[in-house]
PDB file of C-alpha atoms in Angstrom:
ATOM      1  CA  MET A   1     105.747 108.456  98.495  1.00 66.00           C
ATOM      2  CA  GLU A   2     102.940 111.137  98.104  1.00 70.00           C
ATOM      3  CA  ALA A   3     105.301 113.611  97.613  1.00 78.00           C
ATOM      4  CA  GLN A   4     106.825 111.343  94.295  1.00 81.00           C
ATOM      5  CA  GLY A   5     102.924 111.499  93.013  1.00 78.00           C
ATOM      6  CA  TYR A   6     101.948 107.920  94.304  1.00 75.00           C
ATOM      7  CA  ASP A   7      98.598 107.670  95.905  1.00 74.00           C
ATOM      8  CA  LEU A   8      98.839 103.604  96.382  1.00 75.00           C
ATOM      9  CA  VAL A   9     101.319 101.715  98.043  1.00 76.00           C
ATOM     10  CA  LEU A  10     100.899  97.986  98.512  1.00 78.00           C
ATOM     11  CA  ILE A  11     103.530  96.393 100.500  1.00 81.00           C
ATOM     12  CA  ASP A  12     103.605  92.700 101.112  1.00 79.00           C
ATOM     13  CA  THR A  13     105.198  91.410 103.528  1.00 78.00           C
ATOM     14  CA  ARG A  14     106.386  87.765 105.228  1.00 73.00           C
ATOM     15  CA  PRO A  15     103.868  86.460 107.943  1.00 72.00           C
ATOM     16  CA  GLY A  16     104.020  86.749 111.285  1.00 71.00           C
ATOM     17  CA  ALA A  17     104.576  89.112 114.252  1.00 74.00           C
ATOM     18  CA  ASN A  18     108.194  90.823 113.512  1.00 76.00           C
ATOM     19  CA  ALA A  19     109.440  93.737 114.458  1.00 78.00           C
ATOM     20  CA  ASP A  20     109.903  95.385 110.600  1.00 80.00           C
ATOM     21  CA  THR A  21     105.903  94.225 109.980  1.00 82.00           C
ATOM     22  CA  GLU A  22     104.645  96.035 113.229  1.00 84.00           C
ATOM     23  CA  ASP A  23     106.733  99.244 111.839  1.00 82.00           C
ATOM     24  CA  LEU A  24     105.201  98.787 108.226  1.00 83.00           C
ATOM     25  CA  ILE A  25     101.625  98.145 110.382  1.00 84.00           C
ATOM     26  CA  LEU A  26     101.970 101.639 111.575  1.00 83.00           C
ATOM     27  CA  ALA A  27     102.592 103.589 108.531  1.00 82.00           C
ATOM     28  CA  THR A  28      99.794 102.235 106.848  1.00 84.00           C
ATOM     29  CA  ASP A  29      96.343 103.318 106.343  1.00 83.00           C
ATOM     30  CA  LEU A  30      94.969  99.571 105.721  1.00 83.00           C
ATOM     31  CA  VAL A  31      96.016  95.990 106.460  1.00 84.00           C
ATOM     32  CA  LEU A  32      94.644  93.538 104.356  1.00 83.00           C
ATOM     33  CA  ILE A  33      95.183  89.857 106.003  1.00 82.00           C
ATOM     34  CA  PRO A  34      94.626  86.661 103.379  1.00 81.00           C
ATOM     35  CA  THR A  35      92.381  84.608 105.001  1.00 80.00           C
ATOM     36  CA  ARG A  36      91.140  81.065 103.494  1.00 80.00           C
ATOM     37  CA  PRO A  37      88.131  79.547 105.145  1.00 77.00           C
ATOM     38  CA  GLY A  38      89.786  77.012 106.620  1.00 75.00           C
ATOM     39  CA  GLN A  39      90.751  75.801 110.530  1.00 70.00           C
ATOM     40  CA  SER A  40      94.628  76.616 110.339  1.00 74.00           C
ATOM     41  CA  ASP A  41      94.324  79.394 108.473  1.00 76.00           C
ATOM     42  CA  TYR A  42      91.164  81.381 110.528  1.00 72.00           C
ATOM     43  CA  SER A  43      93.067  80.232 113.889  1.00 76.00           C
ATOM     44  CA  ILE A  44      95.977  82.234 112.414  1.00 80.00           C
ATOM     45  CA  ALA A  45      94.223  84.872 111.259  1.00 78.00           C
ATOM     46  CA  GLU A  46      92.917  85.740 114.391  1.00 79.00           C
ATOM     47  CA  ARG A  47      96.355  85.716 116.363  1.00 83.00           C
ATOM     48  CA  THR A  48      97.472  88.172 113.713  1.00 83.00           C
ATOM     49  CA  LEU A  49      94.096  90.250 114.520  1.00 82.00           C
ATOM     50  CA  GLU A  50      94.815  90.008 118.622  1.00 85.00           C
ATOM     51  CA  TRP A  51      98.734  90.955 117.972  1.00 86.00           C
ATOM     52  CA  PHE A  52      96.889  93.733 115.063  1.00 86.00           C
ATOM     53  CA  GLU A  53      95.020  94.996 118.314  1.00 85.00           C
ATOM     54  CA  ASP A  54      98.240  94.777 121.401  1.00 88.00           C
ATOM     55  CA  ILE A  55      99.896  97.185 118.636  1.00 87.00           C
ATOM     56  CA  LEU A  56      97.037  99.643 118.429  1.00 86.00           C
ATOM     57  CA  LYS A  57      97.402  99.883 122.251  1.00 88.00           C
ATOM     58  CA  THR A  58     101.025 101.168 122.069  1.00 88.00           C
ATOM     59  CA  VAL A  59      99.305 104.128 119.548  1.00 86.00           C
ATOM     60  CA  ARG A  60      98.545 107.654 121.674  1.00 87.00           C
ATOM     61  CA  PRO A  61      94.448 107.945 121.079  1.00 85.00           C
ATOM     62  CA  ASP A  62      94.828 111.318 119.059  1.00 87.00           C
ATOM     63  CA  SER A  63      96.979 109.029 116.789  1.00 85.00           C
ATOM     64  CA  PRO A  64      95.760 108.304 113.581  1.00 84.00           C
ATOM     65  CA  THR A  65      95.834 103.898 113.328  1.00 84.00           C
ATOM     66  CA  PRO A  66      95.275 101.719 110.322  1.00 85.00           C
ATOM     67  CA  ALA A  67      92.212  99.918 110.030  1.00 83.00           C
ATOM     68  CA  LEU A  68      92.257  96.262 109.457  1.00 82.00           C
ATOM     69  CA  ARG A  69      90.266  93.575 107.125  1.00 80.00           C
ATOM     70  CA  THR A  70      90.753  89.710 106.329  1.00 78.00           C
ATOM     71  CA  VAL A  71      90.283  89.241 102.580  1.00 78.00           C
ATOM     72  CA  LEU A  72      89.012  85.502 102.232  1.00 76.00           C
ATOM     73  CA  THR A  73      90.856  83.771  99.601  1.00 79.00           C
ATOM     74  CA  ALA A  74      90.413  79.992  97.566  1.00 81.00           C
ATOM     75  CA  VAL A  75      87.338  80.071  99.205  1.00 82.00           C
ATOM     76  CA  PRO A  76      85.347  76.450  98.037  1.00 85.00           C
ATOM     77  CA  ALA A  77      83.049  76.429  95.613  1.00 85.00           C
ATOM     78  CA  LYS A  78      80.473  74.959  97.939  1.00 87.00           C
ATOM     79  CA  MET A  79      81.195  77.595 100.469  1.00 84.00           C
ATOM     80  CA  ILE A  80      80.726  80.079  97.704  1.00 81.00           C
ATOM     81  CA  SER A  81      76.873  78.519  97.314  1.00 84.00           C
ATOM     82  CA  VAL A  82      76.027  78.930 100.766  1.00 82.00           C
ATOM     83  CA  LEU A  83      77.375  82.624 101.688  1.00 77.00           C
ATOM     84  CA  THR A  84      75.370  83.397  97.778  1.00 78.00           C
ATOM     85  CA  GLY A  85      72.081  81.377  99.201  1.00 80.00           C
ATOM     86  CA  ASP A  86      72.237  78.472  96.263  1.00 84.00           C
ATOM     87  CA  LEU A  87      73.087  75.724  98.768  1.00 86.00           C
ATOM     88  CA  ASP A  88      71.840  75.719 102.726  1.00 85.00           C
ATOM     89  CA  ILE A  89      74.676  76.028 105.244  1.00 84.00           C
ATOM     90  CA  ALA A  90      73.226  72.180 106.712  1.00 86.00           C
ATOM     91  CA  SER A  91      75.005  71.118 103.119  1.00 89.00           C
ATOM     92  CA  LEU A  92      78.845  72.063 104.631  1.00 88.00           C
ATOM     93  CA  THR A  93      80.598  69.600 107.104  1.00 88.00           C
ATOM     94  CA  PRO A  94      80.466  70.807 110.944  1.00 87.00           C
ATOM     95  CA  ARG A  95      84.262  71.665 110.882  1.00 84.00           C
ATOM     96  CA  ASP A  96      83.593  73.994 107.380  1.00 84.00           C
ATOM     97  CA  ARG A  97      80.352  75.486 109.241  1.00 84.00           C
ATOM     98  CA  ASP A  98      82.636  76.230 112.582  1.00 82.00           C
ATOM     99  CA  ALA A  99      85.592  77.690 109.880  1.00 78.00           C
ATOM    100  CA  LEU A 100      83.061  79.900 107.741  1.00 77.00           C
ATOM    101  CA  GLN A 101      81.759  81.208 110.894  1.00 77.00           C
ATOM    102  CA  ALA A 102      85.252  82.184 112.718  1.00 73.00           C
ATOM    103  CA  VAL A 103      85.641  83.291 109.299  1.00 70.00           C
ATOM    104  CA  MET A 104      82.522  85.617 109.156  1.00 72.00           C
ATOM    105  CA  ASP A 105      83.389  86.866 112.413  1.00 72.00           C
ATOM    106  CA  MET A 106      86.486  88.782 111.637  1.00 69.00           C
ATOM    107  CA  PRO A 107      86.188  91.847 110.094  1.00 64.00           C
ATOM    108  CA  HIS A 108      86.721  91.282 105.919  1.00 57.00           C
ATOM    109  CA  ALA A 109      86.616  92.694 103.002  1.00 51.00           C
ATOM    110  CA  LEU A 110      86.273  91.404  99.502  1.00 47.00           C
ATOM    111  CA  PRO A 111      87.212  88.128  98.376  1.00 47.00           C
ATOM    112  CA  LYS A 112      89.873  88.307  95.857  1.00 47.00           C
ATOM    113  CA  ALA A 113      89.062  87.429  93.073  1.00 41.00           C
ATOM    114  CA  ALA A 114      89.051  90.311  90.377  1.00 40.00           C
ATOM    115  CA  GLU A 115      89.175  88.165  86.968  1.00 40.00           C
ATOM    116  CA  HIS A 116      86.135  87.151  88.280  1.00 47.00           C
ATOM    117  CA  ALA A 117      84.018  90.425  88.895  1.00 50.00           C
ATOM    118  CA  LYS A 118      80.367  88.970  88.846  1.00 54.00           C
ATOM    119  CA  ALA A 119      81.057  85.888  91.079  1.00 54.00           C
ATOM    120  CA  SER A 120      83.233  88.537  93.628  1.00 53.00           C
ATOM    121  CA  SER A 121      80.477  90.787  93.530  1.00 59.00           C
ATOM    122  CA  ARG A 122      78.015  87.512  94.185  1.00 59.00           C
ATOM    123  CA  LEU A 123      79.577  86.868  97.054  1.00 56.00           C
ATOM    124  CA  ALA A 124      80.648  90.217  98.931  1.00 59.00           C
ATOM    125  CA  GLU A 125      76.868  90.780  98.904  1.00 63.00           C
ATOM    126  CA  ALA A 126      76.078  87.580 100.323  1.00 59.00           C
ATOM    127  CA  THR A 127      78.900  87.997 102.913  1.00 56.00           C
ATOM    128  CA  ALA A 128      77.376  91.691 104.201  1.00 58.00           C
ATOM    129  CA  ARG A 129      73.971  89.766 104.442  1.00 59.00           C
ATOM    130  CA  TYR A 130      75.591  86.700 106.159  1.00 53.00           C
ATOM    131  CA  ALA A 131      77.268  89.233 108.744  1.00 53.00           C
ATOM    132  CA  GLY A 132      74.827  91.823 109.351  1.00 53.00           C
ATOM    133  CA  HIS A 133      76.152  94.518 107.367  1.00 50.00           C
ATOM    134  CA  ALA A 134      74.893  96.517 104.494  1.00 48.00           C
ATOM    135  CA  THR A 135      75.233  95.399 101.177  1.00 43.00           C
ATOM    136  CA  PRO A 136      78.252  97.186  99.367  1.00 44.00           C
ATOM    137  CA  ARG A 137      77.982  98.691  95.640  1.00 48.00           C
ATOM    138  CA  PRO A 138      79.444  96.411  93.343  1.00 46.00           C
ATOM    139  CA  GLN A 139      82.136  97.754  91.444  1.00 46.00           C
ATOM    140  CA  GLU A 140      84.241  97.295  88.174  1.00 48.00           C
ATOM    141  CA  PRO A 141      87.391  95.683  88.751  1.00 46.00           C
ATOM    142  CA  ARG A 142      90.727  98.241  88.715  1.00 46.00           C
ATOM    143  CA  PRO A 143      92.923  98.399  85.708  1.00 49.00           C
ATOM    144  CA  THR A 144      96.468  97.019  87.126  1.00 46.00           C
ATOM    145  CA  SER A 145      98.443  97.919  83.854  1.00 47.00           C
ATOM    146  CA  HIS A 146      99.383 101.266  85.825  1.00 46.00           C
ATOM    147  CA  LEU A 147     101.609  99.198  88.262  1.00 43.00           C
ATOM    148  CA  THR A 148     104.480  99.274  88.854  1.00 43.00           C
ATOM    149  CA  TRP A 149     106.890  96.539  90.358  1.00 43.00           C
ATOM    150  CA  HIS A 150     109.785  97.305  92.950  1.00 41.00           C
ATOM    151  CA  ARG A 151     111.428  94.697  94.623  1.00 42.00           C
ATOM    152  CA  ARG A 152     114.004  95.678  97.146  1.00 41.00           C
ATOM    153  CA  ALA A 153     116.573  92.729  99.159  1.00 39.00           C
ATOM    154  CA  ARG A 154     115.493  93.200 103.227  1.00 40.00           C
ATOM    155  CA  ARG A 155     118.425  92.046 104.322  1.00 40.00           C
ATOM    156  CA  PRO A 156     121.531  90.759 102.312  1.00 38.00           C
ATOM    157  CA  PRO A 157     121.656  87.186 101.595  1.00 40.00           C
ATOM    158  CA  ARG A 158     123.746  85.362 103.772  1.00 44.00           C
ATOM    159  CA  ALA A 159     125.191  81.809 103.228  1.00 42.00           C
ATOM    160  CA  GLN A 160     123.249  78.978 103.930  1.00 40.00           C
ATOM    161  CA  SER A 161     123.523  75.350 103.260  1.00 41.00           C
ATOM    162  CA  GLY A 162     121.634  72.470 102.020  1.00 39.00           C
ATOM    163  CA  ARG A 163     118.134  72.507 101.871  1.00 37.00           C
ATOM    164  CA  SER A 164     117.850  76.249 103.470  1.00 34.00           C
ATOM    165  CA  GLN A 165     119.745  77.716 100.576  1.00 33.00           C
ATOM    166  CA  ARG A 166     116.975  76.908  97.962  1.00 34.00           C
ATOM    167  CA  ARG A 167     114.197  77.825 100.577  1.00 36.00           C
ATOM    168  CA  GLY A 168     116.253  81.046 101.350  1.00 37.00           C
ATOM    169  CA  SER A 169     115.341  82.961  97.911  1.00 39.00           C
ATOM    170  CA  GLY A 170     111.638  82.184  98.131  1.00 42.00           C
ATOM    171  CA  HIS A 171     108.637  83.462  99.804  1.00 44.00           C
ATOM    172  CA  GLY A 172     109.260  86.275 102.847  1.00 43.00           C
ATOM    173  CA  SER A 173     113.428  86.803 101.940  1.00 39.00           C
ATOM    174  CA  ALA A 174     112.537  90.468 100.142  1.00 41.00           C
ATOM    175  CA  ALA A 175     110.141  92.978 100.880  1.00 39.00           C
ATOM    176  CA  ARG A 176     107.848  93.297  97.726  1.00 39.00           C
ATOM    177  CA  TRP A 177     105.244  96.665  97.007  1.00 41.00           C
ATOM    178  CA  TRP A 178     103.633  97.812  94.132  1.00 42.00           C
ATOM    179  CA  THR A 179     102.939 101.704  93.394  1.00 41.00           C
ATOM    180  CA  ALA A 180     100.614 103.468  91.266  1.00 41.00           C
ATOM    181  CA  PRO A 181     100.887 106.461  90.140  1.00 44.00           C
ATOM    182  CA  ALA A 182      98.528 109.491  91.269  1.00 46.00           C
ATOM    183  CA  ARG A 183      96.583 109.660  88.005  1.00 47.00           C
ATOM    184  CA  TRP A 184      95.689 106.488  88.511  1.00 44.00           C
ATOM    185  CA  ARG A 185      92.750 106.622  91.277  1.00 38.00           C
ATOM    186  CA  PRO A 186      91.502 103.208  93.628  1.00 41.00           C
TER     187      PRO A 186
END
């Protein structure tokens, strides 16, 4: 892709430990795992982190390896208030506190909130404080008008019957990726 003038390629794969996903991981510079601060999501993210670490053990020590971050998505307003210091952590239920603590212990990136840059910046600063990291420098959201949508079928459609046929065309049936021209610097 670099030879074609692209600096950034985003690949959205189906969830789970799949052979094709493993190949994509080894070909990337950065892997992002979207994670909601909820019991079921963070336990799945933890298993994914363990799988990622197992993959990296198969790579030679002198080979480049991708970085991994979890991206907080769908963070409830009450948790944002706790992270920004507007509410005390005691205001969360014990289950939410456990989920928040587990998610905060994972490597993380900015929450998905490009359309809410101010809230995203506040949450990033609070998240960094809570996790004991240096406060990240706030950035303006990048324009997305230069992104190009590509879609390629992962495998030819197969004959299915009933309910599974309707679900087969949904999430996970095709690889998705976005590319940005070289003139757009992330």
